[in-house]
Tab-separated table of C-alpha atoms and ligand atoms in Angstrom:
chain	number	residue	atom	x	y	z
A	1	UNK	CA	-7.788	20.814	10.310
A	2	UNK	CA	-9.084	17.364	10.594
A	3	UNK	CA	-11.917	16.766	12.780
A	4	UNK	CA	-9.886	13.826	14.505
A	5	UNK	CA	-7.333	16.423	15.730
A	6	UNK	CA	-9.863	18.398	17.586
A	7	UNK	CA	-11.018	15.519	19.678
A	8	UNK	CA	-10.103	15.168	23.513
A	9	UNK	CA	-10.604	11.501	23.668
A	10	UNK	CA	-9.979	8.872	20.898
A	11	UNK	CA	-10.490	5.242	21.114
A	12	UNK	CA	-8.496	3.012	18.653
A	13	UNK	CA	-10.576	-0.101	17.839
A	14	UNK	CA	-10.751	-2.943	15.198
A	15	UNK	CA	-10.119	-6.656	14.521
A	16	UNK	CA	-7.174	-8.568	16.152
A	17	UNK	CA	-3.767	-7.708	15.130
A	18	UNK	CA	-4.450	-4.960	12.634
A	19	UNK	CA	-2.472	-2.493	14.335
A	20	UNK	CA	-4.532	-0.570	16.851
A	21	UNK	CA	-1.700	-0.385	19.540
A	22	UNK	CA	0.725	0.698	17.038
A	23	UNK	CA	-1.337	3.239	15.504
A	24	UNK	CA	-2.967	4.573	19.132
A	25	UNK	CA	0.835	4.985	20.191
A	26	UNK	CA	1.777	6.700	16.898
A	27	UNK	CA	-1.103	8.971	17.274
A	28	UNK	CA	-0.178	9.726	20.905
A	29	UNK	CA	3.227	10.615	20.213
A	30	UNK	CA	2.384	13.031	17.125
A	31	UNK	CA	0.085	14.947	19.493
A	32	UNK	CA	2.682	14.954	22.187
A	33	UNK	CA	5.157	16.245	19.611
A	34	UNK	CA	2.894	19.060	18.966
A	35	UNK	CA	3.085	20.091	22.484
A	36	UNK	CA	-0.139	18.652	23.610
A	37	UNK	CA	-0.595	16.811	27.231
A	38	UNK	CA	-1.219	13.278	26.037
A	39	UNK	CA	-2.376	10.144	28.011
A	40	UNK	CA	-2.275	6.898	26.581
A	41	UNK	CA	-4.206	4.087	27.899
A	42	UNK	CA	-3.795	0.598	27.215
A	43	UNK	CA	-7.092	-1.172	27.844
A	44	UNK	CA	-6.097	-4.719	26.321
A	45	UNK	CA	-4.956	-7.415	29.018
A	46	UNK	CA	-2.393	-8.190	26.390
A	47	UNK	CA	-0.707	-4.955	26.956
A	48	UNK	CA	1.928	-4.260	24.084
A	49	UNK	CA	2.312	-0.508	24.780
A	50	UNK	CA	5.459	-1.190	26.837
A	51	UNK	CA	6.788	-3.290	23.832
A	52	UNK	CA	6.269	-0.749	21.323
A	53	UNK	CA	7.707	2.132	23.379
A	54	UNK	CA	10.319	-0.041	24.803
A	55	UNK	CA	9.573	1.634	27.884
A	56	UNK	CA	7.793	0.102	30.976
A	57	UNK	CA	4.200	1.412	31.582
A	58	UNK	CA	2.430	0.486	34.866
A	59	UNK	CA	-1.063	0.831	36.415
A	60	UNK	CA	-0.276	4.323	37.720
A	61	UNK	CA	0.472	7.202	35.039
A	62	UNK	CA	4.201	7.364	33.834
A	63	UNK	CA	5.844	9.573	31.562
A	64	UNK	CA	6.805	7.777	28.512
A	65	UNK	CA	8.173	10.641	26.378
A	66	UNK	CA	8.003	14.598	26.903
A	67	UNK	CA	4.476	15.101	27.228
A	68	UNK	CA	3.288	11.801	26.764
A	69	UNK	CA	2.012	9.985	29.975
A	70	UNK	CA	1.060	6.031	29.794
A	71	UNK	CA	-1.010	3.809	31.839
A	72	UNK	CA	-1.644	0.136	31.337
A	73	UNK	CA	-4.833	-0.793	33.106
A	74	UNK	CA	-4.272	-3.680	35.198
A	75	UNK	CA	-7.647	-5.573	34.866
A	76	UNK	CA	-7.169	-7.985	38.008
A	77	UNK	CA	-5.919	-5.224	40.219
A	78	UNK	CA	-9.234	-3.241	39.183
A	79	UNK	CA	-11.354	-5.945	39.782
A	80	UNK	CA	-9.946	-6.490	43.017
A	81	UNK	CA	-10.066	-2.920	44.107
A	82	UNK	CA	-13.697	-2.501	42.523
A	83	UNK	CA	-14.691	-5.460	44.994
A	84	UNK	CA	-13.326	-4.165	47.871
A	85	UNK	CA	-14.884	-0.627	47.132
A	86	UNK	CA	-18.197	-2.465	47.062
A	87	UNK	CA	-17.599	-4.364	50.207
A	88	UNK	CA	-16.458	-0.869	52.175
A	89	UNK	CA	-19.966	0.560	50.670
A	90	UNK	CA	-21.800	-2.293	52.149
A	91	UNK	CA	-20.091	-2.037	55.345
A	92	UNK	CA	-21.743	1.121	55.914
A	93	UNK	CA	-25.127	-0.064	54.888
A	94	UNK	CA	-25.644	-3.207	56.561
A	95	UNK	CA	-25.917	-4.327	60.446
A	96	UNK	CA	-22.960	-6.541	61.393
A	97	UNK	CA	-25.216	-9.451	61.576
A	98	UNK	CA	-25.767	-9.768	57.805
A	99	UNK	CA	-22.770	-8.318	56.807
A	100	UNK	CA	-20.887	-11.436	56.844
A	101	UNK	CA	-23.395	-13.193	54.530
A	102	UNK	CA	-23.401	-10.245	52.202
A	103	UNK	CA	-19.474	-9.985	52.107
A	104	UNK	CA	-19.283	-13.892	51.146
A	105	UNK	CA	-21.904	-13.325	48.358
A	106	UNK	CA	-19.963	-10.370	47.124
A	107	UNK	CA	-16.841	-12.578	47.146
A	108	UNK	CA	-18.598	-15.341	45.299
A	109	UNK	CA	-19.739	-12.844	42.817
A	110	UNK	CA	-16.248	-11.504	42.467
A	111	UNK	CA	-15.292	-14.790	40.575
A	112	UNK	CA	-17.753	-14.430	38.067
A	113	UNK	CA	-17.042	-13.493	34.486
A	114	UNK	CA	-17.525	-9.935	33.675
A	115	UNK	CA	-16.490	-8.333	36.941
A	116	UNK	CA	-13.097	-7.563	35.314
A	117	UNK	CA	-14.767	-6.132	32.455
A	118	UNK	CA	-17.064	-3.823	34.895
A	119	UNK	CA	-13.967	-2.703	36.645
A	120	UNK	CA	-12.335	-1.925	33.678
A	121	UNK	CA	-15.119	0.093	32.384
A	122	UNK	CA	-15.312	1.936	35.842
A	123	UNK	CA	-11.549	2.918	35.586
A	124	UNK	CA	-12.114	4.087	31.796
A	125	UNK	CA	-14.869	6.200	33.051
A	126	UNK	CA	-12.763	7.763	35.727
A	127	UNK	CA	-10.209	8.673	33.451
A	128	UNK	CA	-12.481	10.047	30.927
A	129	UNK	CA	-14.299	12.007	33.534
A	130	UNK	CA	-11.534	13.161	36.110
A	131	UNK	CA	-8.615	13.322	33.989
A	132	UNK	CA	-9.433	15.736	31.240
A	133	UNK	CA	-8.301	18.694	33.213
A	134	UNK	CA	-4.575	17.395	33.288
A	135	UNK	CA	-4.468	16.237	29.656
A	136	UNK	CA	-5.435	17.813	26.266
A	137	UNK	CA	-6.025	14.408	24.961
A	138	UNK	CA	-6.834	10.888	26.324
A	139	UNK	CA	-5.938	7.835	23.639
A	140	UNK	CA	-7.463	4.647	24.515
A	141	UNK	CA	-5.814	1.339	22.869
A	142	UNK	CA	-8.585	-1.102	22.871
A	143	UNK	CA	-8.652	-4.990	22.987
A	144	UNK	CA	-10.093	-6.634	19.673
A	145	UNK	CA	-13.529	-5.376	18.297
A	146	UNK	CA	-15.972	-7.868	20.506
A	147	UNK	CA	-14.637	-6.573	23.725
A	148	UNK	CA	-14.810	-3.065	23.050
A	149	UNK	CA	-18.341	-3.262	21.725
A	150	UNK	CA	-19.132	-4.805	25.243
A	151	UNK	CA	-17.413	-2.146	26.991
A	152	UNK	CA	-19.236	0.588	25.134
A	153	UNK	CA	-22.715	-0.914	26.016
A	154	UNK	CA	-21.936	-1.270	29.438
A	155	UNK	CA	-23.497	1.980	30.680
A	156	UNK	CA	-26.681	0.973	28.773
A	157	UNK	CA	-26.611	-2.215	30.518
A	158	UNK	CA	-25.897	-1.431	33.765
A	159	UNK	CA	-28.347	1.389	33.933
A	160	UNK	CA	-31.192	-0.938	33.401
A	161	UNK	CA	-29.689	-3.344	35.980
A	162	UNK	CA	-29.292	-0.541	38.428
A	163	UNK	CA	-32.900	0.611	37.778
A	164	UNK	CA	-34.153	-3.000	38.304
A	165	UNK	CA	-32.367	-2.974	41.596
A	166	UNK	CA	-33.703	0.406	42.610
A	167	UNK	CA	-37.174	-0.807	41.812
A	168	UNK	CA	-37.153	-3.733	43.933
A	169	UNK	CA	-35.540	-1.757	46.889
A	170	UNK	CA	-38.577	0.647	46.824
A	171	UNK	CA	-40.985	-2.072	46.812
A	172	UNK	CA	-39.247	-3.743	49.683
A	173	UNK	CA	-39.400	-0.471	51.564
A	174	UNK	CA	-42.969	-0.057	50.776
A	175	UNK	CA	-43.676	-3.446	52.565
A	176	UNK	CA	-41.210	-2.833	55.181
A	177	UNK	CA	-42.630	0.616	56.346
A	178	UNK	CA	-45.956	1.968	57.188
A	179	UNK	CA	-47.527	4.937	55.305
A	180	UNK	CA	-46.521	7.527	57.489
A	181	UNK	CA	-42.791	6.649	57.220
A	182	UNK	CA	-42.737	5.893	53.643
A	183	UNK	CA	-40.397	8.461	51.894
A	184	UNK	CA	-39.527	10.554	54.786
A	185	UNK	CA	-35.977	9.059	55.314
A	186	UNK	CA	-33.660	8.991	52.598
A	187	UNK	CA	-32.609	5.279	52.186
A	188	UNK	CA	-28.719	4.751	51.859
A	189	UNK	CA	-28.834	1.738	49.302
A	190	UNK	CA	-31.154	3.664	47.140
A	191	UNK	CA	-28.779	6.790	47.387
A	192	UNK	CA	-25.815	4.401	46.421
A	193	UNK	CA	-27.484	3.045	43.464
A	194	UNK	CA	-28.614	6.455	42.567
A	195	UNK	CA	-24.858	7.771	42.648
A	196	UNK	CA	-23.952	4.759	40.654
A	197	UNK	CA	-26.332	5.518	37.792
A	198	UNK	CA	-25.353	9.246	37.729
A	199	UNK	CA	-21.762	8.377	37.473
A	200	UNK	CA	-22.329	5.795	34.572
A	201	UNK	CA	-24.738	8.448	32.850
A	202	UNK	CA	-21.624	10.774	32.892
A	203	UNK	CA	-19.365	8.565	31.308
A	204	UNK	CA	-22.151	7.373	28.720
A	205	UNK	CA	-22.874	11.201	28.069
A	206	UNK	CA	-18.910	11.707	27.498
A	207	UNK	CA	-18.841	8.494	25.015
A	208	UNK	CA	-21.630	10.220	22.892
A	209	UNK	CA	-20.326	13.720	22.947
A	210	UNK	CA	-19.442	13.954	19.545
A	211	UNK	CA	-17.296	16.893	19.304
A	212	UNK	CA	-15.233	15.534	22.338
A	213	UNK	CA	-15.015	11.904	21.803
A	214	UNK	CA	-14.386	10.039	18.568
A	215	UNK	CA	-13.659	6.376	17.754
A	216	UNK	CA	-10.913	5.401	14.876
A	217	UNK	CA	-11.383	2.301	13.281
A	218	UNK	CA	-8.184	0.450	12.335
A	219	UNK	CA	-8.259	-2.160	9.518
A	220	UNK	CA	-6.008	-3.574	6.846
A	221	UNK	CA	-6.958	-3.896	3.172
A	222	UNK	CA	-8.197	-7.498	3.224
A	223	UNK	CA	-11.744	-8.938	2.981
A	224	UNK	CA	-12.625	-10.018	6.629
A	225	UNK	CA	-11.163	-7.036	8.316
A	226	UNK	CA	-13.162	-4.631	5.749
A	227	UNK	CA	-16.333	-6.680	6.790
A	228	UNK	CA	-15.982	-6.560	10.341
A	229	UNK	CA	-15.134	-2.772	10.250
A	230	UNK	CA	-18.217	-2.166	8.361
A	231	UNK	CA	-20.287	-3.769	10.896
A	232	UNK	CA	-18.441	-2.194	13.793
A	233	UNK	CA	-19.042	1.233	12.133
A	234	UNK	CA	-22.675	0.496	12.004
A	235	UNK	CA	-22.829	-0.569	15.632
A	236	UNK	CA	-20.993	2.379	16.555
A	237	UNK	CA	-23.294	4.525	14.747
A	238	UNK	CA	-26.108	2.882	16.628
A	239	UNK	CA	-24.742	3.304	19.753
A	240	UNK	CA	-24.319	7.169	19.004
A	241	UNK	CA	-20.554	7.047	19.152
A	242	UNK	CA	-18.672	9.188	16.378
A	243	UNK	CA	-16.534	7.174	14.229
A	244	UNK	CA	-14.065	10.002	13.271
A	245	UNK	CA	-11.489	7.985	11.276
A	246	UNK	CA	-10.869	4.876	9.249
A	247	UNK	CA	-7.364	4.027	9.263
A	248	UNK	CA	-6.128	1.856	6.809
A	249	UNK	CA	-2.917	0.194	7.873
A	250	UNK	CA	-0.456	-2.197	6.233
A	251	UNK	CA	-0.944	-0.634	2.587
A	252	UNK	CA	1.640	-2.286	0.150
A	253	UNK	CA	3.900	0.531	-1.264
A	254	UNK	CA	3.511	1.356	-4.874
A	255	UNK	CA	7.065	0.696	-5.914
A	256	UNK	CA	7.450	-3.065	-5.274
A	257	UNK	CA	8.584	-5.294	-7.982
A	258	UNK	CA	8.038	-9.003	-8.830
A	259	UNK	CA	5.091	-11.282	-9.998
A	260	UNK	CA	4.007	-12.115	-6.176
A	261	UNK	CA	3.934	-8.342	-5.257
A	262	UNK	CA	2.311	-7.220	-8.022
A	263	UNK	CA	-0.685	-9.956	-7.865
A	264	UNK	CA	-1.151	-9.029	-4.348
A	265	UNK	CA	-1.007	-5.266	-4.983
A	266	UNK	CA	-3.903	-5.858	-7.760
A	267	UNK	CA	-5.868	-7.570	-5.298
A	268	UNK	CA	-5.441	-4.811	-2.774
A	269	UNK	CA	-6.511	-2.284	-5.265
A	270	UNK	CA	-9.804	-3.752	-5.148
A	271	UNK	CA	-9.922	-3.711	-1.643
A	272	UNK	CA	-8.733	-0.096	-1.582
A	273	UNK	CA	-11.844	0.762	-3.955
A	274	UNK	CA	-14.061	-1.241	-1.877
A	275	UNK	CA	-13.062	0.769	1.282
A	276	UNK	CA	-13.187	4.142	-0.331
A	277	UNK	CA	-16.720	3.230	-1.532
A	278	UNK	CA	-18.060	1.642	1.800
A	279	UNK	CA	-16.620	4.234	4.125
A	280	UNK	CA	-17.414	7.095	1.938
A	281	UNK	CA	-18.688	9.180	4.494
A	282	UNK	CA	-15.479	8.798	6.870
A	283	UNK	CA	-12.224	10.440	7.018
A	284	UNK	CA	-9.763	7.900	5.633
A	285	UNK	CA	-6.185	7.564	6.426
A	286	UNK	CA	-3.491	5.254	4.917
A	287	UNK	CA	-0.164	3.813	6.480
A	288	UNK	CA	2.086	1.738	4.555
A	289	UNK	CA	3.218	-1.633	5.152
A	290	UNK	CA	6.904	-1.281	6.670
A	291	UNK	CA	9.718	-3.521	6.024
A	292	UNK	CA	9.685	-4.665	9.760
A	293	UNK	CA	7.485	-4.783	12.743
A	294	UNK	CA	7.006	-1.355	14.425
A	295	UNK	CA	8.480	-0.870	17.665
A	296	UNK	CA	11.094	1.761	19.019
A	297	UNK	CA	10.561	5.379	18.953
A	298	UNK	CA	12.450	5.595	15.446
A	299	UNK	CA	9.620	3.307	13.705
A	300	UNK	CA	6.925	5.050	15.530
A	301	UNK	CA	7.891	8.340	14.734
A	302	UNK	CA	7.471	7.385	10.927
A	303	UNK	CA	4.018	6.420	11.392
A	304	UNK	CA	3.430	9.516	13.803
A	305	UNK	CA	4.611	11.980	11.038
A	306	UNK	CA	2.534	10.264	8.412
A	307	UNK	CA	-0.750	10.385	10.699
A	308	UNK	CA	0.191	14.049	11.247
A	309	UNK	CA	0.485	15.000	7.733
A	310	UNK	CA	-2.757	16.912	6.584
A	311	UNK	CA	-2.938	15.194	3.205
A	312	UNK	CA	-2.935	11.651	4.809
A	313	UNK	CA	-6.324	11.025	3.657
A	314	UNK	CA	-5.321	11.296	-0.459
A	315	UNK	CA	-1.960	9.252	-0.839
A	316	UNK	CA	-1.379	5.768	-1.897
A	317	UNK	CA	-3.397	4.836	-4.899
B	401	LIG	N1	2.178	-0.466	9.094
B	401	LIG	C1	2.991	-1.634	9.496
B	401	LIG	N2	4.180	-2.374	8.862
B	401	LIG	C2	4.476	-3.212	9.471
B	401	LIG	N3	4.232	-4.046	10.852
B	401	LIG	C3	3.172	-3.407	11.373
B	401	LIG	C4	2.492	-2.196	10.977
B	401	LIG	N4	1.346	-1.999	11.762
B	401	LIG	C5	1.614	-2.925	12.619
B	401	LIG	N5	2.841	-3.869	12.429
B	401	LIG	C6	2.966	-5.031	13.272
B	401	LIG	O1	2.000	-5.919	13.334
B	401	LIG	C7	1.903	-6.458	14.535
B	401	LIG	C8	0.485	-6.048	15.178
B	401	LIG	O2	0.393	-4.706	15.597
B	401	LIG	P1	-0.609	-4.273	16.643
B	401	LIG	O3	0.218	-4.877	17.718
B	401	LIG	O4	-0.223	-2.790	16.807
B	401	LIG	O5	-2.007	-4.767	16.465
B	401	LIG	P2	-2.997	-4.784	17.562
B	401	LIG	O6	-4.386	-4.472	16.628
B	401	LIG	O7	-2.938	-3.788	18.609
B	401	LIG	O8	-3.180	-6.326	17.830
B	401	LIG	P3	-4.040	-6.690	19.067
B	401	LIG	O9	-5.522	-7.167	18.546
B	401	LIG	O10	-3.243	-8.119	19.656
B	401	LIG	O11	-4.057	-5.970	20.193
B	401	LIG	C9	3.230	-6.046	15.641
B	401	LIG	O12	3.907	-6.754	15.327
B	401	LIG	C10	3.340	-4.687	14.786
B	401	LIG	O13	4.679	-4.147	14.897
B	402	LIG	MG1	-3.143	-4.367	20.683
């Protein structure tokens, strides 16, 4: 059995437009058809899972197909919820005299770039940690590579940020208290920071748990996507995230005729060989170019069946 089929969490990533959403949806469908309970999560702000399945997804879990539940994460909504959560927390921590000013600061901070990403990551992390009892597999359809790499680095970045905040807080407390008091009362702010750090570490551990979580890199057999995928595979390896498959999409069929196609097919052949060479250590999967765009259950099923085939790593030239 391919390693990929043993994972509980799969990320589908790659350059813009290569077929991430199509392939993530097809994989989710393939596993649901096997009787698995699957959650398909769209994290790309330009959600297109609804279009592919021709069924509305929402920010709450909703059954799309027997055994297949979908969610489209609404980044604006999550950012709002995140900020409200933070406000609630500080309301517990601060006296009313400075609460107004603190809230004003937070409201200001909420318009800064990056808040949506933090909130999106928070929601993804929540799904990865709390939803694994309800689902056999959670599939994340991600936005183009740069965005996703930033997301995967987030626990690391935030951990150092939280550490810096905790350090400052400890120093402040040293000044504010005399020796006898120091350390005798647990500080609520430090405790909140600590909890936040633990949560992030939980998500980070899950991301790096190779037998549990894997990243499928989708590309098309062309020069730029090959280069970008090679770089992404390396970054993922550096981040200790397991790349469990390279999915080559839109491969030209062998039976085409005409000079144009033959020339194109010849060029593609060199790219296919290059992919085999450069991604030698990874399981490869191949999906052909279809006559039409892929949407609707029928089309998706064709790809699902190809992905589920145990010999998918061998065919196509
Ligand atoms: N094998 C294929 N044959 C024909 N059309 C395909 C194939 N795979 C994907 N497509 C089409 O290519 C377009 C882009 O696919 P998709 O939306 O899955 O890419 P994406 O990587 O998720 O894009 P984005 O980066 O914008 O999220 C869609 O119109 C889809 O129907
Ligand atoms: Mg997409």
